[in-house]
Structures are given as structure tokens and as C-alpha cells.
Short mmCIF file of C-alpha atoms and ligand atoms in Angstrom, two decimals:
data_model
loop_
_atom_site.label_atom_id
_atom_site.label_comp_id
_atom_site.label_asym_id
_atom_site.label_seq_id
_atom_site.Cartn_x
_atom_site.Cartn_y
_atom_site.Cartn_z
CA MET A 1 -9.72 -16.87 -21.48
CA ARG A 2 -6.47 -17.40 -19.54
CA ILE A 3 -5.46 -16.40 -16.62
CA ALA A 4 -2.02 -16.10 -15.11
CA VAL A 5 -0.45 -15.47 -11.80
CA ALA A 6 3.05 -15.26 -11.87
CA LYS A 7 5.76 -15.72 -9.13
CA GLU A 8 7.55 -13.08 -7.51
CA ILE A 9 10.97 -11.71 -8.15
CA GLU A 10 11.13 -8.58 -5.95
CA VAL A 11 13.61 -10.15 -3.73
CA CYS A 12 11.56 -9.05 -0.11
CA GLU A 13 8.30 -9.52 -1.62
CA ARG A 14 6.18 -12.87 -0.18
CA ARG A 15 2.82 -12.34 -1.44
CA VAL A 16 0.89 -13.69 -4.28
CA ALA A 17 -1.54 -12.23 -6.19
CA LEU A 18 -4.04 -14.70 -6.33
CA ILE A 19 -4.32 -17.91 -3.76
CA PRO A 20 -6.39 -21.33 -4.33
CA ASP A 21 -9.80 -20.63 -3.20
CA THR A 22 -10.02 -17.22 -5.43
CA VAL A 23 -8.75 -20.20 -8.18
CA THR A 24 -11.78 -22.34 -6.86
CA ARG A 25 -14.06 -19.85 -8.14
CA LEU A 26 -12.23 -18.27 -11.39
CA VAL A 27 -12.29 -22.33 -12.74
CA LYS A 28 -15.79 -22.40 -11.74
CA GLN A 29 -16.89 -19.50 -13.35
CA GLY A 30 -14.69 -21.48 -16.59
CA VAL A 31 -11.83 -19.82 -16.67
CA GLU A 32 -8.75 -21.31 -18.01
CA VAL A 33 -5.90 -20.41 -14.72
CA TRP A 34 -2.16 -20.82 -14.37
CA VAL A 35 0.47 -20.73 -11.68
CA GLU A 36 4.26 -20.09 -11.50
CA THR A 37 4.92 -22.65 -10.26
CA GLY A 38 6.71 -22.27 -6.37
CA ALA A 39 4.76 -18.32 -6.55
CA GLY A 40 2.68 -18.82 -3.70
CA GLU A 41 5.88 -20.79 -1.36
CA ARG A 42 6.59 -17.05 0.32
CA ALA A 43 3.23 -17.21 1.43
CA PHE A 44 2.46 -20.95 2.11
CA PHE A 45 0.33 -21.83 -0.45
CA SER A 46 1.39 -24.86 -2.04
CA ASP A 47 1.76 -25.65 -6.09
CA ALA A 48 -0.77 -28.76 -4.53
CA ALA A 49 -2.80 -26.70 -3.24
CA TYR A 50 -3.22 -24.45 -6.39
CA GLU A 51 -3.37 -27.88 -8.49
CA ALA A 52 -6.44 -29.19 -6.03
CA ALA A 53 -8.34 -25.57 -7.02
CA GLY A 54 -7.83 -26.70 -10.62
CA ALA A 55 -5.47 -24.36 -11.79
CA LYS A 56 -2.07 -25.68 -14.16
CA VAL A 57 1.01 -25.41 -12.31
CA ILE A 58 4.09 -23.65 -15.04
CA THR A 59 7.58 -24.15 -14.65
CA ASP A 60 8.72 -21.94 -17.74
CA THR A 61 8.35 -18.76 -16.52
CA ALA A 62 8.24 -17.21 -20.17
CA THR A 63 5.61 -19.93 -21.49
CA LEU A 64 3.61 -18.20 -18.12
CA TRP A 65 4.11 -14.79 -18.79
CA GLY A 66 3.41 -14.84 -23.52
CA GLU A 67 1.34 -16.99 -23.37
CA ALA A 68 -1.58 -15.07 -20.43
CA ASP A 69 -4.59 -12.73 -21.41
CA ILE A 70 -4.26 -11.40 -18.18
CA LEU A 71 -0.90 -11.65 -16.30
CA LEU A 72 -1.78 -10.94 -12.17
CA LYS A 73 0.84 -9.60 -10.66
CA VAL A 74 1.89 -8.02 -6.77
CA SER A 75 5.45 -5.72 -7.41
CA PRO A 76 5.62 -3.19 -10.31
CA PRO A 77 7.03 -5.55 -13.40
CA GLN A 78 10.98 -5.14 -13.15
CA GLU A 79 14.00 -6.05 -14.27
CA ARG A 80 15.07 -10.29 -14.12
CA GLU A 81 18.56 -12.02 -12.90
CA ASP A 82 18.80 -12.96 -16.87
CA GLY A 83 18.62 -8.92 -17.75
CA ARG A 84 15.13 -9.07 -19.57
CA SER A 85 12.57 -7.04 -17.95
CA GLU A 86 9.47 -8.42 -17.29
CA VAL A 87 7.57 -6.29 -19.47
CA ASP A 88 9.06 -8.02 -22.24
CA LEU A 89 7.91 -11.68 -21.20
CA LEU A 90 3.73 -10.34 -21.73
CA LYS A 91 2.09 -11.23 -24.77
CA GLU A 92 1.20 -7.81 -27.12
CA GLY A 93 -2.33 -7.07 -26.48
CA SER A 94 -2.42 -8.65 -22.89
CA VAL A 95 -3.75 -7.30 -20.34
CA LEU A 96 -1.77 -6.84 -16.70
CA ILE A 97 -2.95 -6.30 -13.25
CA SER A 98 -0.63 -5.31 -10.83
CA PHE A 99 0.33 -2.76 -8.32
CA LEU A 100 2.56 -0.25 -10.67
CA ASN A 101 3.40 2.46 -8.96
CA PRO A 102 3.06 4.78 -12.17
CA LEU A 103 2.46 8.20 -10.41
CA GLY A 104 5.72 7.55 -8.55
CA ASN A 105 8.32 5.26 -11.66
CA PRO A 106 6.56 5.67 -14.77
CA SER A 107 9.23 4.54 -16.91
CA VAL A 108 7.21 1.25 -16.02
CA ALA A 109 3.83 2.02 -18.25
CA GLY A 110 5.91 3.64 -20.37
CA ARG A 111 7.44 0.89 -21.26
CA LEU A 112 4.12 -0.83 -21.14
CA ALA A 113 2.58 1.36 -24.23
CA GLU A 114 5.36 0.50 -25.74
CA ARG A 115 5.03 -2.96 -25.14
CA LYS A 116 1.09 -2.70 -26.38
CA VAL A 117 -0.58 -4.35 -23.07
CA THR A 118 -3.18 -2.78 -20.91
CA ALA A 119 -1.71 -2.11 -17.96
CA ILE A 120 -4.25 -2.29 -14.84
CA SER A 121 -2.46 -0.12 -11.81
CA MET A 122 -4.12 -1.11 -8.31
CA GLU A 123 -3.14 2.12 -6.76
CA MET A 124 -5.74 3.54 -9.33
CA ILE A 125 -8.81 2.06 -8.50
CA PRO A 126 -11.59 4.39 -7.09
CA ARG A 127 -12.05 4.99 -3.68
CA THR A 128 -15.84 4.89 -4.32
CA THR A 129 -18.76 2.29 -2.35
CA ARG A 130 -18.64 0.31 -6.05
CA ALA A 131 -15.21 -0.20 -5.82
CA GLN A 132 -14.22 -1.23 -2.12
CA SER A 133 -14.20 -5.01 -2.94
CA MET A 134 -11.35 -4.03 -5.34
CA ASP A 135 -9.20 -1.36 -3.34
CA ALA A 136 -5.72 -2.73 -2.72
CA LEU A 137 -4.96 0.44 -1.26
CA SER A 138 -6.92 -0.30 1.59
CA SER A 139 -6.68 -3.92 2.69
CA GLN A 140 -2.83 -3.74 2.90
CA ALA A 141 -2.82 -0.51 4.38
CA SER A 142 -4.87 -2.14 7.50
CA ILE A 143 -2.32 -4.34 7.21
CA ALA A 144 0.42 -1.87 7.72
CA GLY A 145 -1.20 -0.26 10.04
CA TYR A 146 -1.51 -2.86 12.14
CA LYS A 147 1.85 -5.13 11.88
CA ALA A 148 3.58 -1.36 12.91
CA VAL A 149 2.11 -0.82 16.43
CA LEU A 150 3.55 -4.78 16.65
CA ILE A 151 6.26 -3.43 15.79
CA GLY A 152 6.52 -0.05 18.17
CA ALA A 153 5.22 -1.87 20.59
CA ALA A 154 8.03 -4.71 20.69
CA ALA A 155 10.74 -1.69 19.79
CA LEU A 156 9.34 -0.42 23.24
CA PRO A 157 11.25 -0.85 26.67
CA LYS A 158 7.74 -0.87 28.46
CA TYR A 159 4.25 -2.63 28.16
CA PHE A 160 1.67 -1.51 26.11
CA PRO A 161 -1.03 -2.00 28.61
CA MET A 162 -1.95 -0.03 32.84
CA LEU A 163 -1.30 -2.56 34.97
CA THR A 164 -1.98 -3.07 38.50
CA THR A 165 0.08 -5.54 40.17
CA ALA A 166 1.25 -6.82 43.72
CA ALA A 167 4.74 -4.93 42.48
CA GLY A 168 3.57 -1.97 41.44
CA THR A 169 1.09 -0.36 39.12
CA ILE A 170 2.30 0.54 35.12
CA ALA A 171 1.28 3.85 33.36
CA PRO A 172 -0.07 2.83 29.92
CA ALA A 173 1.62 3.61 26.84
CA LYS A 174 1.29 7.24 25.17
CA VAL A 175 0.91 6.21 21.50
CA PHE A 176 0.82 8.89 18.78
CA ILE A 177 -0.32 8.49 15.19
CA MET A 178 -0.25 10.97 12.57
CA GLY A 179 -1.76 10.27 9.42
CA ALA A 180 -5.01 8.99 10.01
CA GLY A 181 -5.94 7.27 6.55
CA VAL A 182 -6.18 3.20 6.31
CA ALA A 183 -3.26 2.22 7.67
CA GLY A 184 -4.04 5.11 10.54
CA LEU A 185 -7.39 4.11 11.76
CA GLN A 186 -6.00 0.02 11.94
CA ALA A 187 -3.07 1.20 14.23
CA ILE A 188 -5.61 3.30 16.22
CA ALA A 189 -7.67 0.06 16.37
CA THR A 190 -4.54 -1.87 17.30
CA ALA A 191 -2.51 0.27 19.58
CA ARG A 192 -6.49 0.95 21.47
CA ARG A 193 -6.26 -3.68 21.88
CA LEU A 194 -3.07 -3.17 23.31
CA GLY A 195 -4.44 -0.51 26.65
CA ALA A 196 -2.44 2.20 25.33
CA ILE A 197 -4.02 5.59 25.33
CA VAL A 198 -4.26 7.06 21.38
CA GLU A 199 -4.49 10.27 20.29
CA ALA A 200 -4.21 10.62 16.35
CA PHE A 201 -3.80 13.59 13.68
CA ASP A 202 -4.22 14.35 10.44
CA ILE A 203 -4.94 17.51 8.01
CA ARG A 204 -8.24 16.66 6.90
CA PRO A 205 -11.27 17.66 9.58
CA ALA A 206 -13.11 14.91 8.37
CA VAL A 207 -11.21 12.24 10.24
CA LYS A 208 -12.17 13.60 13.67
CA GLU A 209 -15.01 11.77 13.88
CA GLU A 210 -13.93 8.29 12.73
CA VAL A 211 -10.84 8.44 15.31
CA GLN A 212 -12.64 9.59 18.49
CA SER A 213 -15.21 6.43 17.06
CA LEU A 214 -12.03 4.10 18.13
CA GLY A 215 -11.37 5.41 21.27
CA ALA A 216 -8.51 7.77 20.66
CA LYS A 217 -8.18 11.49 21.05
CA PHE A 218 -7.83 13.54 17.61
CA VAL A 219 -4.95 16.13 17.72
CA GLU A 220 -6.88 19.40 15.69
CA VAL A 221 -5.05 22.32 14.11
CA LYS A 222 -7.57 25.01 12.26
CA LEU A 223 -5.54 25.47 9.12
CA GLU A 224 -6.97 28.52 6.62
CA GLU A 225 -6.52 25.85 3.21
CA GLU A 226 -8.44 23.37 2.65
CA THR A 227 -7.07 20.14 3.50
CA THR A 228 -8.96 17.37 1.52
CA ALA A 229 -8.46 17.43 -2.18
CA ALA A 230 -10.27 14.30 -5.53
CA GLY A 231 -11.24 11.45 -3.67
CA GLY A 232 -10.68 12.43 -0.52
CA TYR A 233 -6.91 12.22 -0.67
CA ALA A 234 -5.00 15.18 1.41
CA LYS A 235 -3.83 17.58 -0.36
CA GLU A 236 -0.61 19.12 -0.31
CA ILE A 237 -1.02 22.27 2.46
CA SER A 238 0.76 25.86 2.05
CA GLU A 239 3.99 26.17 4.15
CA ALA A 240 2.37 28.00 6.73
CA SER A 241 0.23 25.30 7.52
CA LYS A 242 3.09 23.29 7.39
CA GLN A 243 4.46 26.12 10.17
CA ARG A 244 1.31 25.61 11.94
CA THR A 245 0.39 21.89 12.19
CA GLN A 246 4.38 21.11 13.64
CA GLU A 247 3.94 23.61 16.62
CA VAL A 248 0.90 21.99 17.59
CA VAL A 249 2.13 17.93 17.07
CA ALA A 250 5.23 19.12 18.69
CA GLU A 251 4.15 18.64 21.91
CA HIS A 252 2.37 15.03 21.58
CA VAL A 253 5.58 13.94 19.47
CA LYS A 254 7.04 15.00 23.09
CA ASN A 255 5.23 13.26 24.89
CA ALA A 256 4.19 9.82 23.38
CA ASP A 257 5.89 6.50 24.15
CA VAL A 258 5.47 5.70 20.93
CA VAL A 259 5.01 7.80 17.50
CA ILE A 260 4.02 6.20 13.90
CA THR A 261 3.26 8.22 11.24
CA THR A 262 1.19 6.84 8.26
CA ALA A 263 0.58 10.64 6.15
CA GLN A 264 1.08 10.19 2.32
CA VAL A 265 0.04 13.02 -0.68
CA PRO A 266 -0.65 10.66 -3.48
CA GLY A 267 2.52 11.19 -6.26
CA ARG A 268 4.55 13.15 -4.35
CA LYS A 269 7.32 13.10 -1.38
CA ALA A 270 5.75 12.20 2.26
CA PRO A 271 5.17 15.46 3.99
CA LEU A 272 7.90 15.79 6.65
CA LEU A 273 5.66 15.52 9.84
CA VAL A 274 8.33 14.94 12.41
CA THR A 275 11.03 17.34 12.56
CA GLU A 276 15.23 16.13 14.17
CA GLU A 277 14.55 18.87 16.77
CA MET A 278 11.38 17.30 18.02
CA VAL A 279 12.59 13.59 17.77
CA ALA A 280 14.88 15.30 19.89
CA GLN A 281 12.89 15.97 22.33
CA MET A 282 11.17 12.54 23.28
CA LYS A 283 12.24 10.89 26.23
CA PRO A 284 15.00 8.38 25.31
CA GLY A 285 13.63 4.25 24.95
CA SER A 286 10.59 6.02 22.62
CA VAL A 287 10.16 4.80 19.50
CA ILE A 288 8.93 6.13 16.26
CA VAL A 289 7.35 3.64 12.88
CA ASP A 290 7.57 5.41 10.16
CA LEU A 291 5.17 4.05 7.42
CA ALA A 292 6.10 6.52 4.97
CA ALA A 293 9.53 5.78 4.73
CA GLU A 294 9.43 4.44 0.85
CA GLN A 295 8.32 7.76 -0.06
CA GLY A 296 10.53 9.75 1.88
CA GLY A 297 9.57 9.52 5.01
CA ASN A 298 7.49 11.24 7.16
CA CYS A 299 10.85 11.71 10.03
CA ALA A 300 13.65 13.55 8.87
CA CYS A 301 15.97 10.79 10.97
CA THR A 302 13.22 7.52 9.00
CA ASP A 303 16.05 5.72 6.73
CA PRO A 304 14.38 3.67 4.84
CA GLY A 305 14.84 -0.90 5.61
CA LYS A 306 16.61 0.49 8.53
CA ASP A 307 16.27 0.04 12.42
CA ILE A 308 17.84 3.59 13.92
CA VAL A 309 18.62 4.13 16.81
CA TRP A 310 19.50 8.47 17.60
CA ASN A 311 19.63 10.06 20.92
CA GLY A 312 17.98 6.68 23.03
CA ILE A 313 15.39 6.90 20.38
CA THR A 314 14.32 3.92 17.91
CA ILE A 315 13.63 4.97 14.87
CA ILE A 316 11.91 2.13 12.66
CA GLY A 317 11.44 2.63 8.51
CA PRO A 318 10.09 -0.30 7.15
CA ILE A 319 9.83 -1.78 3.76
CA ASN A 320 6.81 -3.17 2.50
CA LEU A 321 5.13 -4.12 5.74
CA PRO A 322 1.79 -5.98 4.05
CA SER A 323 4.44 -8.70 3.09
CA SER A 324 4.91 -9.68 6.38
CA LEU A 325 1.32 -11.41 7.05
CA PRO A 326 1.46 -12.52 3.54
CA VAL A 327 -1.17 -15.57 4.33
CA HIS A 328 -3.41 -12.64 4.72
CA ALA A 329 -2.67 -9.90 2.54
CA SER A 330 -2.12 -12.57 -0.13
CA GLN A 331 -6.69 -13.20 0.68
CA LEU A 332 -7.04 -9.65 0.82
CA TYR A 333 -5.47 -9.23 -2.24
CA SER A 334 -6.63 -11.99 -4.16
CA LYS A 335 -10.22 -10.85 -3.90
CA ASN A 336 -9.19 -7.60 -4.73
CA LEU A 337 -8.10 -8.74 -7.97
CA SER A 338 -11.21 -11.24 -8.77
CA SER A 339 -14.21 -8.73 -7.82
CA LEU A 340 -11.68 -6.74 -10.56
CA ILE A 341 -11.23 -9.16 -12.81
CA GLN A 342 -15.65 -9.54 -12.89
CA LEU A 343 -15.54 -6.42 -14.67
CA LEU A 344 -13.14 -7.61 -17.29
CA ILE A 345 -15.15 -10.72 -18.09
CA LYS A 346 -17.71 -10.78 -20.32
CA ASP A 347 -19.74 -14.20 -21.77
CA LYS A 348 -15.93 -16.16 -20.93
CA ALA A 349 -14.01 -13.62 -22.84
CA LEU A 350 -11.78 -10.77 -22.00
CA ASN A 351 -14.19 -7.40 -22.01
CA VAL A 352 -12.33 -4.05 -21.21
CA ASN A 353 -15.36 -1.62 -20.94
CA PHE A 354 -13.26 1.81 -20.75
CA ALA A 355 -17.23 3.03 -20.05
CA ASP A 356 -16.70 1.57 -16.08
CA ASP A 357 -15.64 4.31 -14.55
CA ILE A 358 -13.34 1.77 -12.06
CA VAL A 359 -12.06 0.00 -15.31
CA ASP A 360 -11.16 3.48 -16.99
CA ALA A 361 -9.91 5.39 -14.10
CA ALA A 362 -7.36 1.91 -12.97
CA CYS A 363 -6.58 1.11 -16.97
CA VAL A 364 -2.92 3.30 -17.63
CA THR A 365 -2.17 2.04 -20.62
CA HIS A 366 -4.02 0.96 -23.21
CA GLY A 367 -3.77 0.42 -27.01
CA GLY A 368 0.50 1.78 -27.15
CA GLU A 369 -1.19 4.94 -25.50
CA ILE A 370 -0.34 6.27 -21.45
CA ARG A 371 -4.41 6.96 -20.70
CA ASN A 372 -3.49 8.58 -17.62
CA GLN A 373 -3.26 12.11 -17.82
CA ARG A 374 -0.63 12.04 -14.42
CA VAL A 375 0.89 9.97 -15.40
CA LYS A 376 1.82 11.10 -19.34
CA ASP A 377 3.19 14.13 -16.75
CA ALA A 378 5.09 12.52 -14.20
CA LEU A 379 6.86 10.83 -17.11
CA GLN A 380 8.01 13.60 -19.15
CA ALA A 381 8.88 15.38 -16.24
CA LEU A 382 11.14 12.57 -15.37
CA SER A 383 11.80 12.35 -19.54
CA GLY A 384 12.96 16.36 -18.84
CA VAL A 385 15.42 15.26 -15.81
CA ALA A 386 17.41 12.84 -17.84
CA SER A 387 17.61 15.12 -20.71
P1 LIG B 401 -2.94 7.71 2.29
O1 LIG B 401 -2.17 6.64 2.95
O2 LIG B 401 -3.11 9.06 0.54
O3 LIG B 401 -2.47 9.07 3.22
C1 LIG B 401 -2.56 8.44 4.67
C2 LIG B 401 -3.53 9.57 5.27
O4 LIG B 401 -2.38 10.91 5.15
C3 LIG B 401 -4.05 10.49 5.11
O5 LIG B 401 -5.50 11.03 5.58
C4 LIG B 401 -4.54 11.95 5.16
O6 LIG B 401 -5.05 12.79 5.05
C5 LIG B 401 -2.60 11.56 5.58
N1 LIG B 401 -2.18 13.07 5.51
C6 LIG B 401 -1.74 13.61 4.63
N2 LIG B 401 -1.08 14.56 4.42
C7 LIG B 401 -0.54 15.33 6.39
C8 LIG B 401 -0.03 16.57 6.55
N3 LIG B 401 0.98 16.52 6.28
N4 LIG B 401 -0.77 15.90 8.27
C9 LIG B 401 -1.32 14.79 8.01
N5 LIG B 401 -1.25 14.04 7.53
C10 LIG B 401 -1.08 13.80 6.56
O7 LIG B 401 -4.67 7.98 1.81
P2 LIG B 401 -5.70 6.73 2.93
O8 LIG B 401 -5.45 6.28 3.71
O9 LIG B 401 -4.75 5.51 1.35
O10 LIG B 401 -6.96 7.36 1.95
C11 LIG B 401 -7.26 8.25 1.16
C12 LIG B 401 -8.53 8.37 1.30
O11 LIG B 401 -9.39 7.21 0.46
C13 LIG B 401 -9.23 8.84 2.56
O12 LIG B 401 -9.98 9.70 2.99
C14 LIG B 401 -10.15 7.19 3.39
O13 LIG B 401 -11.43 7.75 3.83
C15 LIG B 401 -10.68 7.45 1.43
N6 LIG B 401 -11.27 6.19 1.38
C16 LIG B 401 -12.36 5.82 0.80
C17 LIG B 401 -12.41 4.73 0.68
C18 LIG B 401 -13.63 4.08 0.17
O14 LIG B 401 -15.18 4.88 -0.02
N7 LIG B 401 -14.47 3.31 -0.76
C19 LIG B 401 -11.80 3.64 1.10
C20 LIG B 401 -10.32 3.62 1.66
C21 LIG B 401 -10.34 5.34 2.24
#
């Protein structure tokens, strides 16, 4: 069985799907590993390190993709410079494991099905205890939460910690985190370590204890509806509830030096949490870091991928933050992949077993079909818009 690691072609993608340490373990298991030349370069893993780990370094992209039983990637397949899609390079019947954004961009899943590829989407790994070691959404979101605080702290024209000095006392910065999922919790922990006073808000009341255990104050908004969906994700809330939360959070946004927004509802545009009016109420010099920028933004003023200054407030809409820490992001993602690969190998051969709940949930295409109803619906909605 041959596993291949492709070099990422997305311009801002610095991560690599497998790091040399993981290669060593797979090779010991009797798996043949191929790595495209330069695949680890932007994450500081050299071809020589992969070779030392037992991988074969391949220079011809078409050979690497076309002869892989399992092809590993970070970013979803896309069009190459020569006009060919990466999807067309895959061998029929092979397995692709990658982030695929199947709900946000279902057309890729459609093409993978046509190509008769078994596509496993890292976004679809269930958030269960057994799947924890494969949970790439968590490993990468945690990095985004950490980095968002560093970006916010660097942009703030103030200290984060309280300081008592001979030249006077500095008050600690106030940080307000909106959305206390994996990224939000890591942002709380990071802001606390830097000495800020931290408040956090989420529509799921279940996170209150986690927020408090990290030393932050939980901003509670009592809503008259269920806010948690299957799998622990948030639901999209009603207009009345949105209104109610905005009324409560406005005061906290106004008083914050740094606001970090991380709120997401899977498969939907990110909820609007910070309106233009709220931004206008903030103190000049304050900073907003909007981690939902790629999904439409939690802040009305966010411009994805840009830092803008609006009425003296800096609004930062970073894209692909995990890629900005490529060494550890790749290390964790590589571990996520190798755990998942263990489910797909039996007696040194490929064995895609849909009786396994993790494989069943994460596999979006197989045998020419899209297997996931939500992805099918998303694709149908897309073709409805196109026609
Ligand atoms: P996510 O990225 O989908 O969303 C981030 C946060 O935004 C969530 O906490 C969500 O409640 C919040 N949110 C959504 N709409 C909001 C709104 N209008 N206002 C305020 N906040 C809003 O979430 P995630 O970080 O991927 O986590 C999803 C769930 O999975 C959580 O329950 C998490 O605890 C759970 N989880 C479980 C495991 C496990 O058991 N192995 C691992 C990781 C995550």
C-alpha cells in the first residue's frame, strides 16, 4: 500500500500533511510513503529529512498523484497552473484525505465523486472521544485561537498585563472573546497567560464552566430556545435571540481593548455578532480580530485577509491562521492523519470499512456517489443557483 504526500499549491498554505516523524512510524508498519519534492519546505521539513525517515521523494507530480493508494493533503484540491484540476490527477478508486470544505464548496465533492475517488473530509470527523486524536478541526482551531491573541496584542497600542513600575501603574488590557469553542477557549487561555482581564460569551450555556475554569468571566445571555445542535455544535438562532444577544454584548464590546470573535455555525455564513454601531462605540486604538473572516465575518466591518482601521479601531480579518505556525500545525495535523490512517489499513492493505462510525461520517464520496446528504443538498442548492 502506498501513501503519498502532495505539495500544497495554495499560495498561503505553508502546512504539510505528514511530517518525517510520522513517516518513520508508517514505514515501520510496512507502508510505502512517497513525498512530493519540496512538500515540507515551507514548514521547515526538508526532502532529506523525509528520505531519512524512509520516504521516497518524488519529483513528478503526476506520478505521485496517479500512483497513490492514499493521497494526503491539507487544503482542498484546486486548479493547477497548467489548467488541470488536482482532482483529475487522482487514480480512480484511490483515497484522498484532506480538508475538503464539502459544505462550503460542494462542487469539489461533486468532481471527486465523478472521478470515483473515496474522499475523506477532515471537517467531517465526528467530535467524539474515540475520534479525538483525528480531530483536525480542533488541532488547527486551537492554533488559530492562540495566534489571534498574539495578533491582537501586537496591534494594541497598550500592554496586556498589569504592571506596577517606578513610572506608574499600568492597568491590564480587557479582552472580550466571542465564541468559546476550541479556538475561543485557546484564545482565553493565551490572553490570560499574557495577563489580560478576559470575558467570554457563547450562545451554548454548556461552555460556562470551561470559560470560568480558564480564569475568564462568562457573559451570560439567557435565550428562550435550544442553541446546541447534534455533535455539540451551535445552531443558527432566531432573529429575536440575535437581537437579545446583541443588546447584552454591546456593552462588553464597548469596554474591551481587544475583541476576538470565533463564532461559527457549520455549513452557514458566520453569525454577525459585532455591528457597525458597536464598533463605533469602541475606544480609539482598540482592536478586533475576526477569526470568522473567511466565513463572512462575525464583525460587520471585517474585510477578509485585510487589516483595516475604521474610526480609529483596527479590524483584522486573518485567513488561514494555522498556516502561520506551520511547524506545529503540520505536526498536529500529521498525527491526526496517522490516527485516521490506522482505521483504513488492515493486514497492510487498504480497507475502507463503513461499519466504523468515524469512516462512515468522514467519507463524503465513494464509488462514484456523494455519501453525505448535507453535501448532496449543498451541491443541489449550488446547481439550482447556477441554472
Ligand atoms: P465552531 O468552530 O463550530 O464554533 C465556535 C463557537 O462559536 C462555538 O462554541 C459555538 O457555540 C459558537 N457560536 C456559534 N454561534 C454563535 C453566536 N451566535 N454567538 C456566540 N457564539 C456562537 O465550534 P468548535 O470549536 O469546532 O466546537 C464545536 C463543538 O464541538 C463544541 O461543543 C466543542 O466542545 C465540541 N468538541 C468536542 C470534542 C470532543 O468531544 N472530542 C472535540 C472538539 C470539539
